[in-house]
mmCIF file of C-alpha atoms and ligand atoms in Angstrom:
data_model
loop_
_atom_site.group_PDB
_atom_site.id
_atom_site.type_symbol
_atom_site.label_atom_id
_atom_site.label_comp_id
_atom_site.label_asym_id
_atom_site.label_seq_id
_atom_site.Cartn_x
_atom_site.Cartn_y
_atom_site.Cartn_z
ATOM 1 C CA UNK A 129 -0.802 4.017 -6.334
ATOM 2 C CA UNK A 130 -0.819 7.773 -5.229
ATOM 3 C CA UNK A 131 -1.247 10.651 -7.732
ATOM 4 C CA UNK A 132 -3.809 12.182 -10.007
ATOM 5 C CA UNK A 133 -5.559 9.540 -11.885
ATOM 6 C CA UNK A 134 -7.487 9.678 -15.132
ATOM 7 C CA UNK A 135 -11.414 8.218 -14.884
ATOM 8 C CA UNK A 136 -11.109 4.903 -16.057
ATOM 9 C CA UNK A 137 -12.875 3.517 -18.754
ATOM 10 C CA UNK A 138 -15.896 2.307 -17.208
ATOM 11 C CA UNK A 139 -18.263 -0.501 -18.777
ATOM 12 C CA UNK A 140 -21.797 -1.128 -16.989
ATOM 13 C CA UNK A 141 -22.998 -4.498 -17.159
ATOM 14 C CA UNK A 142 -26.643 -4.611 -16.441
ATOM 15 C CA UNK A 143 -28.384 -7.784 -15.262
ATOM 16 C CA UNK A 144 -31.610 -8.251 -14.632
ATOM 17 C CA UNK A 145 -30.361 -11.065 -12.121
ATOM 18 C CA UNK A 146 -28.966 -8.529 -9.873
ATOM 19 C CA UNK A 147 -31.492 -7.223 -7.337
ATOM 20 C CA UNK A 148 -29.892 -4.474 -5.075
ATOM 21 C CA UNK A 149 -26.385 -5.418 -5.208
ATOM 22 C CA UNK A 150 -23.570 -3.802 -7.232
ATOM 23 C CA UNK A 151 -20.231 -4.989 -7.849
ATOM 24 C CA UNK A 152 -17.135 -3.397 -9.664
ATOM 25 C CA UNK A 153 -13.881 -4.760 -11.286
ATOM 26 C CA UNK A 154 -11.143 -3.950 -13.175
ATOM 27 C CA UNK A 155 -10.519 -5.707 -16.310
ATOM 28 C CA UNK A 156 -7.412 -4.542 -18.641
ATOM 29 C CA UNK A 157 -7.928 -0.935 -18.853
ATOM 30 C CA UNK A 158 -11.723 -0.641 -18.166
ATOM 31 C CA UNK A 159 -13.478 -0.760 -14.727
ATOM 32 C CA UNK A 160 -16.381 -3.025 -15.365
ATOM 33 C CA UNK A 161 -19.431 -2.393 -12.729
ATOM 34 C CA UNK A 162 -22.656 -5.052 -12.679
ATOM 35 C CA UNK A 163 -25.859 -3.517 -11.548
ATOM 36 C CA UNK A 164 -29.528 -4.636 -11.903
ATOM 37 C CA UNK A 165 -30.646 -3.536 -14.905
ATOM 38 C CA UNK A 166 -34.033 -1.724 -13.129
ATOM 39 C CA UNK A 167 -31.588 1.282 -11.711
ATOM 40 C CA UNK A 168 -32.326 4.864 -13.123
ATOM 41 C CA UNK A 169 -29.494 6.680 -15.140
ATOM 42 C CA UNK A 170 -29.044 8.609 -11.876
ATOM 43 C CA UNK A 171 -28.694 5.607 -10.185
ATOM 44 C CA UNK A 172 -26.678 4.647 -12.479
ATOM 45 C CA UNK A 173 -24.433 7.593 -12.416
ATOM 46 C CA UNK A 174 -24.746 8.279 -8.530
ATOM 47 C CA UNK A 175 -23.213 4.203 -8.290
ATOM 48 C CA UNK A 176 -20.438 4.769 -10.760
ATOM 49 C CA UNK A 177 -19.016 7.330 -9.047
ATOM 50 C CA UNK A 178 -19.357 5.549 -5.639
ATOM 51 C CA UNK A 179 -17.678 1.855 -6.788
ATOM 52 C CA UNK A 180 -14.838 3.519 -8.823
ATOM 53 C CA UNK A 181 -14.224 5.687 -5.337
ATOM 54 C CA UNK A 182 -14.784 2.438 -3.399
ATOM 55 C CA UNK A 183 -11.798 0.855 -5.925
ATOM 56 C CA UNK A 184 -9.730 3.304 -5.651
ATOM 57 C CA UNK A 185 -9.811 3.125 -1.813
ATOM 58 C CA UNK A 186 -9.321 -0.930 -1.920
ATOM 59 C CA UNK A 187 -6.764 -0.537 -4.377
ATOM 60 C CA UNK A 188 -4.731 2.054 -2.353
ATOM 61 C CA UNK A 189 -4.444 0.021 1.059
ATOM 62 C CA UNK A 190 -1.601 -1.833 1.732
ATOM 63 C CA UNK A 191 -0.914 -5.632 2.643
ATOM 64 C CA UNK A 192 -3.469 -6.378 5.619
ATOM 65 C CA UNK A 193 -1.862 -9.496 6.739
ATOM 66 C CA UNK A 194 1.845 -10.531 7.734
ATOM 67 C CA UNK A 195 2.117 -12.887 4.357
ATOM 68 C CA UNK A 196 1.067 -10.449 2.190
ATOM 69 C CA UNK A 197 3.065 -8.279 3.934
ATOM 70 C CA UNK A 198 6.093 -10.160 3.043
ATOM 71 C CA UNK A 199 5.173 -11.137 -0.286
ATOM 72 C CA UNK A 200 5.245 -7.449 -0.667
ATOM 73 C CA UNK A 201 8.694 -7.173 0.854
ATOM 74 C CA UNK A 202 10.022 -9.780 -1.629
ATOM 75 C CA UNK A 203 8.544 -7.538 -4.583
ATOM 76 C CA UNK A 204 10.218 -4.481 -2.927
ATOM 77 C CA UNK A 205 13.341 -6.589 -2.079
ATOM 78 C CA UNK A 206 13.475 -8.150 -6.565
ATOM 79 C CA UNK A 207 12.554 -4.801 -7.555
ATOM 80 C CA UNK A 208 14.738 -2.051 -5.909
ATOM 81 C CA UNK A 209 17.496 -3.984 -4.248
ATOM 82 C CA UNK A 210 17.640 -7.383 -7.057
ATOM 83 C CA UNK A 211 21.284 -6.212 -7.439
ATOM 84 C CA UNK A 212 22.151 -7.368 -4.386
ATOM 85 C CA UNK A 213 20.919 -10.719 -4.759
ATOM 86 C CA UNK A 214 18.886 -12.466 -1.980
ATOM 87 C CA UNK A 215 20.832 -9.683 0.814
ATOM 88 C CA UNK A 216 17.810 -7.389 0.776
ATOM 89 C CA UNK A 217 15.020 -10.297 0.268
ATOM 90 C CA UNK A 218 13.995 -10.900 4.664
ATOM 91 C CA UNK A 219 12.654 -14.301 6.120
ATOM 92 C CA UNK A 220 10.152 -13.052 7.424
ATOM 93 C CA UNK A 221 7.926 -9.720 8.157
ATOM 94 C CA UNK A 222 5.405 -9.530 10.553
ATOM 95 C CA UNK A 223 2.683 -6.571 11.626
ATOM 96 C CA UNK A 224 3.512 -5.600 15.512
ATOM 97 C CA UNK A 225 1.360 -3.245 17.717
ATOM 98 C CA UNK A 226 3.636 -2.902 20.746
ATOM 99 C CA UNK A 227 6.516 -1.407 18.591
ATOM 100 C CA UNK A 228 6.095 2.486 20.217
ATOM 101 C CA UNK A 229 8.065 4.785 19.008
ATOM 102 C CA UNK A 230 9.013 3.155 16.043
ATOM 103 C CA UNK A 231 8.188 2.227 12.599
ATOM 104 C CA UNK A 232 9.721 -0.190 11.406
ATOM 105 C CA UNK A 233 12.230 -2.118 13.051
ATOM 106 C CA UNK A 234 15.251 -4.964 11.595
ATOM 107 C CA UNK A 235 16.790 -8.016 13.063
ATOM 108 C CA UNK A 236 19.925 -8.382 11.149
ATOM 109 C CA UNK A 237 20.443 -11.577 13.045
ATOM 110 C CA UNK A 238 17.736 -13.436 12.223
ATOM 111 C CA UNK A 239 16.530 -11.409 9.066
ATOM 112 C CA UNK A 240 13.239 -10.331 10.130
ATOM 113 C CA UNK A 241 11.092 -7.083 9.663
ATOM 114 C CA UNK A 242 8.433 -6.079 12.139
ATOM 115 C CA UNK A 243 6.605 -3.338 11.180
ATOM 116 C CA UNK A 244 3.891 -0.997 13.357
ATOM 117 C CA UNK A 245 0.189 -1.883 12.104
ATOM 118 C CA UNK A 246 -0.634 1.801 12.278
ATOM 119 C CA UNK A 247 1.464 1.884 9.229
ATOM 120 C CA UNK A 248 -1.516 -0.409 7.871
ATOM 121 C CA UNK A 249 -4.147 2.593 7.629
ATOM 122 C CA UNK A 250 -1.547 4.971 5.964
ATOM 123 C CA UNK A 251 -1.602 4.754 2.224
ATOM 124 C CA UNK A 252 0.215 1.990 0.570
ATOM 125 C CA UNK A 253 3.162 3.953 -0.407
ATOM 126 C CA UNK A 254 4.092 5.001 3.171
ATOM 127 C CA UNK A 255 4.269 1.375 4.259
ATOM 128 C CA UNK A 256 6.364 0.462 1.351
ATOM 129 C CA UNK A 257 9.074 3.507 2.644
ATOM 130 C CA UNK A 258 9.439 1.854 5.606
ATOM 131 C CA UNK A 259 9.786 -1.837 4.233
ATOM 132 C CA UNK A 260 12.344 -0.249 1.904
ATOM 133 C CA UNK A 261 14.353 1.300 4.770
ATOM 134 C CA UNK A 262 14.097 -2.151 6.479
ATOM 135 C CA UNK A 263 15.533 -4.288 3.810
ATOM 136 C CA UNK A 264 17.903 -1.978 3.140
ATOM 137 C CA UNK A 265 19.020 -2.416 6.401
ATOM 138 C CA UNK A 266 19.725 -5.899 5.475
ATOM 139 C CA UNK A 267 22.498 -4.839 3.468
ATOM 140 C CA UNK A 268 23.468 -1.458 5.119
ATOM 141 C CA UNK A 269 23.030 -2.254 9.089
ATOM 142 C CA UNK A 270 24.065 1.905 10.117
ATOM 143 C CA UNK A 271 22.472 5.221 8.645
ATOM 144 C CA UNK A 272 25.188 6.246 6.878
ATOM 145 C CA UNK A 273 25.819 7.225 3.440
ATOM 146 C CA UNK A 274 25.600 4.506 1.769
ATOM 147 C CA UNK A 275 22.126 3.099 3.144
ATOM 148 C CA UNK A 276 21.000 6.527 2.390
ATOM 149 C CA UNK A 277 21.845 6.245 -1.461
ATOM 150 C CA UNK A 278 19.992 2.814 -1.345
ATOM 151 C CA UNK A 279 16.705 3.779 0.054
ATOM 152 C CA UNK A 280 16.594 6.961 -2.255
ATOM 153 C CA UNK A 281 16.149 4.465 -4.622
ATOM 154 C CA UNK A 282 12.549 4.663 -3.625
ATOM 155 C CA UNK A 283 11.138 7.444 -5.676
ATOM 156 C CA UNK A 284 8.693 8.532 -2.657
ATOM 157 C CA UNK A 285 11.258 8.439 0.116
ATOM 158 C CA UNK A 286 11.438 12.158 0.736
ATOM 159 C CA UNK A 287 7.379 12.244 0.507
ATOM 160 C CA UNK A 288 6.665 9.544 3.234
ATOM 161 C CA UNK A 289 9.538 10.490 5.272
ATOM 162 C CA UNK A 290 7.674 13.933 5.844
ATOM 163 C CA UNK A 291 4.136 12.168 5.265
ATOM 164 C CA UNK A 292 5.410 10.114 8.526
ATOM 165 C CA UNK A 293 6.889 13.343 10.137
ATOM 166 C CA UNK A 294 3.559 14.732 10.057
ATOM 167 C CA UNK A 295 1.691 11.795 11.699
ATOM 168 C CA UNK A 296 3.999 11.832 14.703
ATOM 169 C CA UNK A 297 4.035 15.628 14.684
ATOM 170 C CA UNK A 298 -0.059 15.757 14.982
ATOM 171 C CA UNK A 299 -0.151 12.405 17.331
ATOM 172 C CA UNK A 300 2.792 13.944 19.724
ATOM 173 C CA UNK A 301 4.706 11.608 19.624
ATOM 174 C CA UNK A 302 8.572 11.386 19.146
ATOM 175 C CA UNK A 303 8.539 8.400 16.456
ATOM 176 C CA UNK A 304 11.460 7.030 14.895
ATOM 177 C CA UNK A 305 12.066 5.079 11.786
ATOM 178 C CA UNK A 306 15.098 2.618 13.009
HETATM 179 ZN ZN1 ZN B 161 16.995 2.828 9.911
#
């Protein structure tokens, strides 16, 4: 997630197998990273700093598709709102690019979540704020109190709600999280 990080442990794994190709992984605390084994110690430096930034970026994306998207909802749904039972958990999210003008949007009806897929290049942690305002629209259907006190249960709702400010401010658009 967000926030200053520590450097990882980092173990390089040299094989003389490897031609040009490097590869990085995390395993338990370390970040292990193959390379061939006839790299220089720059090389070797210039790649370590390159794959644990590559990681990092991989690591910080959000769910690309609409199941992982909703597998995600379902951890959001267990995790935040799991004492409310199955009310927050939806049937079904899906990405959407004609949604203008909003983020994120709820069917109470039928229990679905559509979010916008520009939400998708934003970090991770602004996409979960607007699943958690969704599916807590599942159990609060109006902005009032109440739904307010559930979504601060996010501890970054302030920061994306002014993260997403921002983007509409610079974009010019008049966007809405509904
Ligand atoms: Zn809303």
């Amino acid at each position: 997630m967000a926030g200053p990080q520590q450097t990882p442990l980092v173990e390089v794994r040299r094989s003389t197998r490897r031609r040009r190709t490097v590869a990085a992984y995390r395993e338990g605390e370390r970040v292990v990273i193959l390379m061939p084994s006839q790299f220089s110690r720059a090389e070797e430096s210039a790649w370590i700093d390159k794959m644990l930034a590559r990681l990092e970026a991989k690591e910080s994306r959000g769910p690309r598709s609409d199941d992982a998207l909703t597998a995600r909802a379902g951890q959001l749904a267990a995790r935040y709102f799991g004492d409310h039972g199955t009310a927050a958990v939806p049937a079904g999210v899906r990405w959407v690019s004609n949604q203008r003008g909003r983020w994120g949007s709820c069917s109470s009806d039928e229990r679905t979540i559509r979010l916008s897929d520009r939400l998708r290049d934003m970090p991770a942690w602004v996409a979960d704020y607007v699943l958690i305002h969704e599916l807590a629209h599942l159990i609060e259907p109006n902005h009032g109190a109440a739904f307010w006190r559930l979504v601060g249960r996010y501890p970054k709702t302030e920061r994306a709600r002014g993260f997403l400010e921002g983007v509409a401010a610079v974009a010019g658009d008049a966007y809405a999280e509904d």
